[in-house]
Coordinates of C-alpha atoms and ligand atoms in Angstrom, one line a residue:
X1 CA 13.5 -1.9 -10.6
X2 CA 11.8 0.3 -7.6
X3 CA 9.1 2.2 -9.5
X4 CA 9.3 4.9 -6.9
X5 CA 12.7 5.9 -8.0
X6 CA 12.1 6.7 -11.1
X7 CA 8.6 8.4 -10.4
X8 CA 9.1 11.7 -12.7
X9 CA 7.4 14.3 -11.0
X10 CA 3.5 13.7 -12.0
X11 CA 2.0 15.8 -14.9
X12 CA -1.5 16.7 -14.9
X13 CA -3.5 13.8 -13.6
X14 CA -6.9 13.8 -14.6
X15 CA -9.5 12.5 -12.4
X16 CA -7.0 10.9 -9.4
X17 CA -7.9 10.4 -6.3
X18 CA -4.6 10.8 -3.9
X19 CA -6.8 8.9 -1.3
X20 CA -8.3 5.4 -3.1
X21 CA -10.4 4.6 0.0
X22 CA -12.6 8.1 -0.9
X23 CA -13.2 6.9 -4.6
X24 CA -16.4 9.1 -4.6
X25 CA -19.6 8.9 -2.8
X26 CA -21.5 5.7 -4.0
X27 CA -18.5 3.7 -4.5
X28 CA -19.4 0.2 -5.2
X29 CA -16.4 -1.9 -5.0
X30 CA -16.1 -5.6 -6.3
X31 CA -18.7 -8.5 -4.6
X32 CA -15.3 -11.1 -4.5
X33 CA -15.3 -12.1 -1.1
X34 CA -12.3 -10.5 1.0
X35 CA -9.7 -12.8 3.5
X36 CA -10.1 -11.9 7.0
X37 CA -7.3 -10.0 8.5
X38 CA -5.7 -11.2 11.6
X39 CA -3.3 -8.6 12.3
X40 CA -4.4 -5.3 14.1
X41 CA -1.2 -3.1 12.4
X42 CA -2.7 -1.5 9.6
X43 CA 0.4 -2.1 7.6
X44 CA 0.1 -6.2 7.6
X45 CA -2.5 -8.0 5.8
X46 CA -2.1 -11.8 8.0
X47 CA -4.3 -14.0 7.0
X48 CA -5.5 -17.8 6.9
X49 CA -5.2 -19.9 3.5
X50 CA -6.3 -23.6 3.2
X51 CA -6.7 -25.4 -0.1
X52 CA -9.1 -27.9 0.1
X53 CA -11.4 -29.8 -1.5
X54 CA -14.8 -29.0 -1.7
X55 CA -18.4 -29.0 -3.6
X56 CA -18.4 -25.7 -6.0
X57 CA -21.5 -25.1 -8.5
X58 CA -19.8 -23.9 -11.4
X59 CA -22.8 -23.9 -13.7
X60 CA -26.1 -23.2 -12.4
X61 CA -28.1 -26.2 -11.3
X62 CA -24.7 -28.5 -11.3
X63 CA -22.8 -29.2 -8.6
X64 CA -19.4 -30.3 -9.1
X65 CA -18.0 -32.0 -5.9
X66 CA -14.4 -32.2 -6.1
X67 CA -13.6 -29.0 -6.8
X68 CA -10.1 -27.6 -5.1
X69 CA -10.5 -24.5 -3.7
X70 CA -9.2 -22.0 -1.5
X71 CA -10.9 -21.8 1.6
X72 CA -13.8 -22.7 0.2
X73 CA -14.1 -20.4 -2.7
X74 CA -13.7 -20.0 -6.4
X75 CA -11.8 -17.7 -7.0
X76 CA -10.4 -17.9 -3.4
X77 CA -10.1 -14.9 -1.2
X78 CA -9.4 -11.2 -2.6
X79 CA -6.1 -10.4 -0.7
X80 CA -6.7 -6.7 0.0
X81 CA -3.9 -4.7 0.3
X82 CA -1.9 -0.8 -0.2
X83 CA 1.8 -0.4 -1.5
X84 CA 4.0 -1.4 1.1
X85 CA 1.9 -3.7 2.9
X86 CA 3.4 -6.6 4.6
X87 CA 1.7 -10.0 4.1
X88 CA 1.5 -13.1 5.6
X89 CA 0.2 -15.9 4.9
X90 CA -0.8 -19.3 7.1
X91 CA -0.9 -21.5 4.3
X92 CA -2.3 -25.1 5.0
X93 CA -2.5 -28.1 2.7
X94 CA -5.6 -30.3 2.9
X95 CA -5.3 -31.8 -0.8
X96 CA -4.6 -35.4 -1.2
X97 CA -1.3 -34.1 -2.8
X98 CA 1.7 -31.4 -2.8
X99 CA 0.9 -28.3 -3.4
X100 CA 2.9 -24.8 -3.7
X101 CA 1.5 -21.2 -3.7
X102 CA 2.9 -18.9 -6.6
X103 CA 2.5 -14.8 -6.0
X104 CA 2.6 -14.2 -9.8
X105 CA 3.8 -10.9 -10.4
X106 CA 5.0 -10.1 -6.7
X107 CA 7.9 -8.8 -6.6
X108 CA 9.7 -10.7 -3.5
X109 CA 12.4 -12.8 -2.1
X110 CA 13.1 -15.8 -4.1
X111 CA 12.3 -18.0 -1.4
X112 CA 8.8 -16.7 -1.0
X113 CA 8.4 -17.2 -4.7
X114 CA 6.5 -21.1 -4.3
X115 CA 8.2 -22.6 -6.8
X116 CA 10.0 -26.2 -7.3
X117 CA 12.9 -24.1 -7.7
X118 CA 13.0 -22.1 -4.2
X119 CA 10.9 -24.7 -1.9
X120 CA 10.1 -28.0 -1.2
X121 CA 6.4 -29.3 -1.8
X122 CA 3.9 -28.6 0.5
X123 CA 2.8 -32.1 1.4
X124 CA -0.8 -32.9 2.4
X125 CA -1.3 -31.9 6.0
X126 CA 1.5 -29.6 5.8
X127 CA 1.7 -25.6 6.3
X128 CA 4.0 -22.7 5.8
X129 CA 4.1 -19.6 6.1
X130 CA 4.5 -17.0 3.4
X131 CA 5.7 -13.8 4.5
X132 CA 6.7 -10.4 2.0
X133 CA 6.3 -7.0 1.9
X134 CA 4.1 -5.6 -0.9
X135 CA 6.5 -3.0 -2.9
X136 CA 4.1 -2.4 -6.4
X137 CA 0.3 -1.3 -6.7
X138 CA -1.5 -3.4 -9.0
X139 CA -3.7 -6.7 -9.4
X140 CA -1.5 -9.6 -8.9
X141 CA -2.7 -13.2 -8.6
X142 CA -2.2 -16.7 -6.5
X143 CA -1.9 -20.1 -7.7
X144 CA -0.3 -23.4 -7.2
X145 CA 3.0 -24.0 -9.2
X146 CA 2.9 -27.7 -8.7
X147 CA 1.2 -29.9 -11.5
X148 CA -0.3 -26.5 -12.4
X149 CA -2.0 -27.4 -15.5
X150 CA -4.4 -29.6 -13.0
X151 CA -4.4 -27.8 -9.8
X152 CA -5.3 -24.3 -11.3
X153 CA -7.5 -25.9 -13.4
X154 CA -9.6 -27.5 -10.4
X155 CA -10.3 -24.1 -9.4
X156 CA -7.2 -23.1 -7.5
X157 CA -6.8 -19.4 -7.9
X158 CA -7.1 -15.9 -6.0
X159 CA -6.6 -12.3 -6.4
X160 CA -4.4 -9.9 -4.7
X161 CA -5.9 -6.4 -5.0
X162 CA -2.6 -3.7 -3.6
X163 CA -3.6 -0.1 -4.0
X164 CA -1.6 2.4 -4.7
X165 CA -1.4 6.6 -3.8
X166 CA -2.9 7.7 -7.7
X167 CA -6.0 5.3 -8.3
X168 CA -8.7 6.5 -11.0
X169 CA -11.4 7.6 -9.7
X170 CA -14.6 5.3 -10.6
X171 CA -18.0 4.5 -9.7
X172 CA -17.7 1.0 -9.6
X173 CA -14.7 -1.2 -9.7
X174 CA -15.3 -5.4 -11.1
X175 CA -13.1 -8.0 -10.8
X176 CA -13.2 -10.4 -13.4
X177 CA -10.9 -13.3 -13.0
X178 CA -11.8 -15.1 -16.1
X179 CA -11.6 -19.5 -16.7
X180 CA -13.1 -22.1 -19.4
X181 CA -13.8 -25.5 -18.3
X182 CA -15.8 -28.8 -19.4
X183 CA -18.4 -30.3 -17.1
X184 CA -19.1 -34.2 -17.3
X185 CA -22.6 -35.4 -17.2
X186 CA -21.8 -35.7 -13.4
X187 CA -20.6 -32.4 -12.5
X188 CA -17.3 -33.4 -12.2
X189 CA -14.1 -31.3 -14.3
X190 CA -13.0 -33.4 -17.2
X191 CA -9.1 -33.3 -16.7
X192 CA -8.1 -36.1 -19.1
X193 CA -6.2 -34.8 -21.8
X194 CA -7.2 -35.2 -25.6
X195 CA -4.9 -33.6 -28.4
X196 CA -6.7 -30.5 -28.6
X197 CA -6.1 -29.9 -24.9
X198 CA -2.6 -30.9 -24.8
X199 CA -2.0 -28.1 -27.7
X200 CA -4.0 -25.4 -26.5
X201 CA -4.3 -26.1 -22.6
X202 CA -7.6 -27.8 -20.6
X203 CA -11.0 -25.7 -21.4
X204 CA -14.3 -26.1 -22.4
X205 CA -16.9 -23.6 -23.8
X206 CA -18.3 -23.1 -20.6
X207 CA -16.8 -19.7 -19.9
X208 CA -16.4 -18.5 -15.9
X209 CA -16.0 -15.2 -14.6
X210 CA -15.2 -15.6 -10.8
X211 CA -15.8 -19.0 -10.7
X212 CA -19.4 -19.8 -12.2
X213 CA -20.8 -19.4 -15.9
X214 CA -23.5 -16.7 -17.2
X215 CA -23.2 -13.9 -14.4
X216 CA -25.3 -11.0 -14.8
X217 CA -23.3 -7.5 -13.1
X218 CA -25.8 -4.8 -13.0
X219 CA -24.1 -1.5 -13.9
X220 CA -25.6 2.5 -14.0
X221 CA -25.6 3.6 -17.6
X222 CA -22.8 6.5 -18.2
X223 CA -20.8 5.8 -15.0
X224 CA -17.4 4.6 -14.6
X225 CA -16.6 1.4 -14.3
X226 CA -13.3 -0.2 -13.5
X227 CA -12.4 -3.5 -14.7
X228 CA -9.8 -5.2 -13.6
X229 CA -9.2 -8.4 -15.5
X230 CA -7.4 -11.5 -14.5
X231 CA -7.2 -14.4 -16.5
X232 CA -6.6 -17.8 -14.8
X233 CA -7.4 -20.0 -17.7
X234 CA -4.8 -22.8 -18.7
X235 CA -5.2 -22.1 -22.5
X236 CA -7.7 -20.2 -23.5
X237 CA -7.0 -16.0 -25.0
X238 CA -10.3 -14.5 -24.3
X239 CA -10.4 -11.1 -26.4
X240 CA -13.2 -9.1 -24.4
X241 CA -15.7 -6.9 -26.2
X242 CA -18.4 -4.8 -24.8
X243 CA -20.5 -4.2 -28.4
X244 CA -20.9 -0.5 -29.2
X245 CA -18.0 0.5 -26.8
X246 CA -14.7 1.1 -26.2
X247 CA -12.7 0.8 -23.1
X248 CA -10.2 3.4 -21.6
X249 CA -6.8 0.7 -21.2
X250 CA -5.3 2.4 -18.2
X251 CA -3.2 -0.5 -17.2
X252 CA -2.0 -4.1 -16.7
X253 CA 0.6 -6.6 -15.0
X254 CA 2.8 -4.0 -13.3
X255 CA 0.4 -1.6 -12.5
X256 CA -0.9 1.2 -14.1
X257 CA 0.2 3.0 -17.5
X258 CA 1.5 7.0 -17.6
X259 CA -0.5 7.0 -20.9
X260 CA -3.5 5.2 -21.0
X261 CA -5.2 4.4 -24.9
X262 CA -8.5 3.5 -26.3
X263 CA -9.3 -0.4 -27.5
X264 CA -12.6 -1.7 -28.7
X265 CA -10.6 -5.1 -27.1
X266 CA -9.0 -6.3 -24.2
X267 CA -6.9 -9.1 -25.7
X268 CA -6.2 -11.1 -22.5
X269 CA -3.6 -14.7 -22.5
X270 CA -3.4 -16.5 -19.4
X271 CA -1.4 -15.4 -16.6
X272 CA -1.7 -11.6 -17.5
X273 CA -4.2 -8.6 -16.2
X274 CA -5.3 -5.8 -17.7
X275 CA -7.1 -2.4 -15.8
X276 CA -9.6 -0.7 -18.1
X277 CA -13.0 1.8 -18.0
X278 CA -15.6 1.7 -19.5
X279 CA -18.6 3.7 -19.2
X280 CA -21.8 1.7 -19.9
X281 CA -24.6 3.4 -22.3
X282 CA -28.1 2.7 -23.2
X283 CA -31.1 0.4 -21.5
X284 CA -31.8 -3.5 -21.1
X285 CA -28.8 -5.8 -21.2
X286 CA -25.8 -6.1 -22.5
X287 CA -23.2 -8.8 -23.2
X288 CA -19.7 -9.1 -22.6
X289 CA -18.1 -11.5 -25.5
X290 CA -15.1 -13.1 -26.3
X291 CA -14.8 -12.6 -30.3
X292 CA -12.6 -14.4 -32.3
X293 CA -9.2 -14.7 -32.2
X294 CA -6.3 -16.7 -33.9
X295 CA -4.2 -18.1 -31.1
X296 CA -3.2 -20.6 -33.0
X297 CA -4.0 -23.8 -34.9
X298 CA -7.4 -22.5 -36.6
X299 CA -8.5 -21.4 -33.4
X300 CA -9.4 -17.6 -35.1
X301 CA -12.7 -19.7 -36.6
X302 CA -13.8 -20.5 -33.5
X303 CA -17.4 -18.3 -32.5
X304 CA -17.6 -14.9 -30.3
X305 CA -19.1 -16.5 -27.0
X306 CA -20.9 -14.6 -24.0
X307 CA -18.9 -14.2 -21.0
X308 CA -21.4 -12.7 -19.0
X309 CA -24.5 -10.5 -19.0
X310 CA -24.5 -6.4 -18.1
X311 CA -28.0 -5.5 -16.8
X312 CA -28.2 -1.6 -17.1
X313 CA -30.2 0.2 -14.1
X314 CA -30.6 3.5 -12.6
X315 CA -31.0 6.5 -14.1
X316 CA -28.7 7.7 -16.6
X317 CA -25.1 9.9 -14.8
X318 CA -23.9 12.6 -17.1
X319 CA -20.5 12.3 -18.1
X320 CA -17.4 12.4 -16.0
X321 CA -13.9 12.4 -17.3
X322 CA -12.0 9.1 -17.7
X323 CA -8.0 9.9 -16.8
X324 CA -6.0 10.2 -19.1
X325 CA -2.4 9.9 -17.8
X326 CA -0.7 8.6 -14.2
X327 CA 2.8 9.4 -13.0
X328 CA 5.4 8.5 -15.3
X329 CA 8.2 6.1 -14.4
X330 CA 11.6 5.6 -16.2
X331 CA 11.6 2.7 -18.5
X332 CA 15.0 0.7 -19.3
X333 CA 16.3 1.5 -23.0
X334 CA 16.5 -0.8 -25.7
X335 CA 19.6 -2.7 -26.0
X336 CA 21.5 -5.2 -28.1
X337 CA 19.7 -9.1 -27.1
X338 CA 21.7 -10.3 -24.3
X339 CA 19.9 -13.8 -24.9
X340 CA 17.8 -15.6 -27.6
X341 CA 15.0 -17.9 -26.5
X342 CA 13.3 -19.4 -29.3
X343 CA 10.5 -21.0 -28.6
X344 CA 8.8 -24.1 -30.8
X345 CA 7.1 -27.6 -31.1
X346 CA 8.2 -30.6 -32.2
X347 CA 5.7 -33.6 -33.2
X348 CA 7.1 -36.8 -30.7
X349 CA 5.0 -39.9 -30.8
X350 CA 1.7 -39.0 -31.2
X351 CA 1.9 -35.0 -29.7
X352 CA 3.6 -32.1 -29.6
X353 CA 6.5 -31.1 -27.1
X354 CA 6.8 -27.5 -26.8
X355 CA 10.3 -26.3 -26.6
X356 CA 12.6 -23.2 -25.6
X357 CA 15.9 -23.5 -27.8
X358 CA 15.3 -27.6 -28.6
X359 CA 15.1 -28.3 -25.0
X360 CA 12.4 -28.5 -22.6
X361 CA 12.8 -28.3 -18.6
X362 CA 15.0 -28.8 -16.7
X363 CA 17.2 -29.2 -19.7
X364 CA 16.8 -25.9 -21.0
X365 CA 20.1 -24.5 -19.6
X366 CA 20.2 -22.0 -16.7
X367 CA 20.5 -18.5 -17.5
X368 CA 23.0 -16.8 -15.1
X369 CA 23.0 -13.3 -14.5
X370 CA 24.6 -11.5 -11.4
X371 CA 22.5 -9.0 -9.3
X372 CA 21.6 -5.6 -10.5
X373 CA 22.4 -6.7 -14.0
X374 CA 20.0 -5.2 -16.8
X375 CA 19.8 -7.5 -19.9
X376 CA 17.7 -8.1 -23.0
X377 CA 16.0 -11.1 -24.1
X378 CA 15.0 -11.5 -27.5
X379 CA 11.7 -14.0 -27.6
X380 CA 11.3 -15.2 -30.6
X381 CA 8.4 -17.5 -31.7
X382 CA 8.4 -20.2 -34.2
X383 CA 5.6 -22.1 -33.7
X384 CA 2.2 -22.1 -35.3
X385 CA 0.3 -20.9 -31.9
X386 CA 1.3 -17.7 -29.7
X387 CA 2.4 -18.3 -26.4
X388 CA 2.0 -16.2 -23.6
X389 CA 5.1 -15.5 -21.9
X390 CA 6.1 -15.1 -18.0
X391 CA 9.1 -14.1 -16.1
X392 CA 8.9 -15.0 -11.8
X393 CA 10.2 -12.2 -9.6
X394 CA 10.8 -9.0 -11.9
X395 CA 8.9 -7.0 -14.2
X396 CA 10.2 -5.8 -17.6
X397 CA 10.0 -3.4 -20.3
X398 CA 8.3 -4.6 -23.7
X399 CA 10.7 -2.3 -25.8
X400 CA 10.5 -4.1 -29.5
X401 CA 7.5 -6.3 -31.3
X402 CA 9.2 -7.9 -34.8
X403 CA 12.2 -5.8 -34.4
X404 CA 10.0 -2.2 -34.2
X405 CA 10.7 -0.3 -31.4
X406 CA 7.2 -0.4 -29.4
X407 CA 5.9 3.3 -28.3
X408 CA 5.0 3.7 -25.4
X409 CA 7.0 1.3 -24.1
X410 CA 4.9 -1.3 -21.5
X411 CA 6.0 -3.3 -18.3
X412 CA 4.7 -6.3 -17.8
X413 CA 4.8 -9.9 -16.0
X414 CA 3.5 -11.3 -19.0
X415 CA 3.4 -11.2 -22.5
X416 CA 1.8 -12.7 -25.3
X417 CA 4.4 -13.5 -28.3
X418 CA 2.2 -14.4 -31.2
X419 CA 3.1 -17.2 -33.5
X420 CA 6.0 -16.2 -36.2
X421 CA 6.7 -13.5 -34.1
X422 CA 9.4 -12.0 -31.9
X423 CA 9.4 -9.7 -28.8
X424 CA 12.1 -8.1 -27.0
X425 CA 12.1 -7.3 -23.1
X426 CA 14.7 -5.6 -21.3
X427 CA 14.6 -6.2 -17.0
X428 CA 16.9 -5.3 -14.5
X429 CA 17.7 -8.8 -12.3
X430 CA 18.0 -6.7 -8.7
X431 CA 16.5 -9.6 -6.6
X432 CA 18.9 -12.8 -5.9
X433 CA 17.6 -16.4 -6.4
X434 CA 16.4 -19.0 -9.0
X435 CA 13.8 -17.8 -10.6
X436 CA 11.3 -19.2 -13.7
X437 CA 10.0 -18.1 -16.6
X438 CA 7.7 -20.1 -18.7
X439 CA 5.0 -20.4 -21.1
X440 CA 1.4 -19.7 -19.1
X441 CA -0.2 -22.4 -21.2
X442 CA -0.1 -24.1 -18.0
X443 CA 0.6 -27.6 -20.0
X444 CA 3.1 -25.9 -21.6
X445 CA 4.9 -25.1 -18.5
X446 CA 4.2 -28.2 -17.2
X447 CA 5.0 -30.4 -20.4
X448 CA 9.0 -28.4 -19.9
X449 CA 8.3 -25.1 -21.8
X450 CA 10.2 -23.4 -19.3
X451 CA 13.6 -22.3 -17.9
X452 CA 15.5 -20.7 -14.5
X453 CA 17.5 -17.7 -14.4
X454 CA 19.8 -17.8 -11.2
X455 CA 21.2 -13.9 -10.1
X456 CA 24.0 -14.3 -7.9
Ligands
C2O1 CU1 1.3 -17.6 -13.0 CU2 5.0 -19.4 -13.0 O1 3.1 -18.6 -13.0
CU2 CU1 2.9 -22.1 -24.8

């Protein structure tokens, strides 16, 4: 699936910028602190990446001691990159346990992929070296895939930024990589599992946007402002609204879209990204909410809830156009369902299992495909919650929603299938290896709501 060659020739482009590092004069660019590159080549981002415990204040005036970080920092260093880039990574373990690093959404050799499934646990003390060339603008992002559910949830996550040749231009771009967590009385992250936690993943009402609760960004009324959304959260759908405004949806999980829409929303599940504009208006403050919404289980009763505060300052800028397409690229047809996965949950003992087709990993069987093959899977959801969906190591084409044809077709790493619902996704398997998909309900995946595809 090489985007470049099937790059139709681009139509008008409205508002691009061939050359992203001249976004404008006054270009303010995302305050997430960037990893140091090592390597004098222009073309390789090397860098130096240590998980490790440390003190983090999540919430102001609390400081939470044992939090696992990556080198230091929640969310851990922005990996700053173009298309094409070759990265490296000196990865070093100093957790008290294993440990893996996951590129979700990079497309790369298997055995770069940092899962159970392509490499042996990192053990404490131990290093390797990641090493892959960067072939797809977009925001992609790093996290462990060992006992995910509690490493990611310590704090263990980090952004990889790669730019491509036709980014919008903006004012201001913002990186929100969004978590929920609870607090105990002593700072620490309450990890212990209750039933509401094992059925919709660890969280907490204290919502973070790169790492701490209640951040205020200060924005210029009427100018453009990029938002590029992660969201690292176990369980929790956060379905972003900016009152009184709508956002320009340019993007998402594979990079950015030839026909961008309008949404009052960003609906966002864990695991996936969306790329948006919006153009502030007015005076005073604004708040960014999460409003309501029905993942599952009641949860569409639970309150909007502020996820951070947008101080408006400056003098008003008179409009500038928001784009309103990017180069095409050929999407894969629709097809007959090569596979079924259904995915559901069964009451055992006192919880629920979730399963793919009765089974749960590494019983769910292996999927085998041979390389270059394009097939369709059919996702279909009978349980009472949505689960967000991922595939490792390709992107593919969202091509029906309940057996409609969707128009425009998307690509994406990851997908939400909402409960009673299915999806259909067609990829072409052009990389060899074992790769996983699973549920990004991290103790989803981890409870066995996953699977492997090997391409021979
Ligand atoms: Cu974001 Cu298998 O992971
Ligand atoms: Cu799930």
């Amino acid at each position: 699936m090489n985007r470049a060659t099937g790059l139709a020739v681009a139509a008008i482009v409205v508002g691009c910028s061939s050359d992203p590092a001249s976004t404008g004069d006054g270009f303010v660019d995302s305050d997430l602190p960037k990893a140091a590159d090592q390597n004098a080549d222009p073309k390789v981002l090397e860098i130096s990446l240590e998980a490790k415990v440390t003190s983090h204040g999540f919430v102001t005036g609390v400081a939470t001691n044992a939090a696992w970080t990556y080198n230091g920092t929640i969310p851990g260093p922005l990996l700053d990159a173009k298309v094409g880039d070759r990265l490296i990574v000196h990865f070093k373990n100093s957790l008290p346990e294993a440990t893996t690093v996951h590129w979700h959404g990079v497309r790369l050799p298997a055995a770069m992929d940092g899962t159970m499934a392509t490499q042996k646990p990192i053990e404490p003390g131990a290093t390797f070296t990641y090493d892959f060339t960067l072939k797809d603008a977009g925001l992609f992002w790093y996290h462990p895939h060992m006992r995910s559910d509690v490493q990611v949830h310590s704090g263990l996550y980090g952004v990889i930024r790669v730019r491509g040749g036709s980014e919008p231009e903006v004012e201001r771009e913002e990186i929100l990589v969004l978590d929920d967590l609870t607090l105990d009385k002593d700072g620490s992250i309450v990890m212990e599992l209750d039933d509401e936690s094992k059925m919709m993943g660890r969280g907490g009402d204290a919502l973070l946007v790169n790492g701490v609760g209640g951040r205020t960004f200060t924005w210029r009324p009427g100018s453009r402002v990029r938002l590029r959304v992660v969201n690292a959260a176990n369980g929790r759908f956060f379905n972003l609204a900016l009152p009184g405004h709508k956002f320009r949806i340019i993007g998402g999980d594979a990079g950015l879209f030839p026909q961008p829409y309008d949404s009052d929303h960003i609906l966002i599940a864990p695991g996936e990204r969306w790329d948006a504009i919006v153009v502030p208006q007015g005076t005073g403050k604004l708040t960014l909410t999460s409003d309501p919404y029905d993942q599952g289980h009641d949860s569409g009763k639970n309150p909007a809830l502020p996820v951070a505060t947008i101080a408006l300052a400056g003098d008003a800028m008179s409009p500038k156009p928001l784009p309103s397409s990017f180069p095409s690229f050929e999407t894969l047809p629709d097809r007959p369902a090569d596979q079924t996965l259904v995915f559901n949950e069964k009451l055992v003992g006192d919880g629920f299992v979730f399963t793919i087709n009765d089974k749960t990993y590494p019983d769910v069987p292996v999927i085998d495909i041979s390389n270059g093959e394009v097939r369709a899977f059919e996702l279909k959801n009978e349980a009472e919650m949505d689960h967000p969906f991922h595939l490792h190591g390709f992107f593919f084409d969202v091509v029906a929603v309940n057996g409609k044809p969707l128009i425009p077709v998307i690509r994406k790493d990851t997908i939400i299938v909402p409960k009673k619902s299915s999806v259909k996704l067609v990829a072409r398997f052009d990389e060899p290896g074992s790769w996983m998909y699973h549920c990004h309900i991290l103790e989803h995946a981890e409870g066995g709501m996953a699977g492997e595809i090997h391409v021979k």
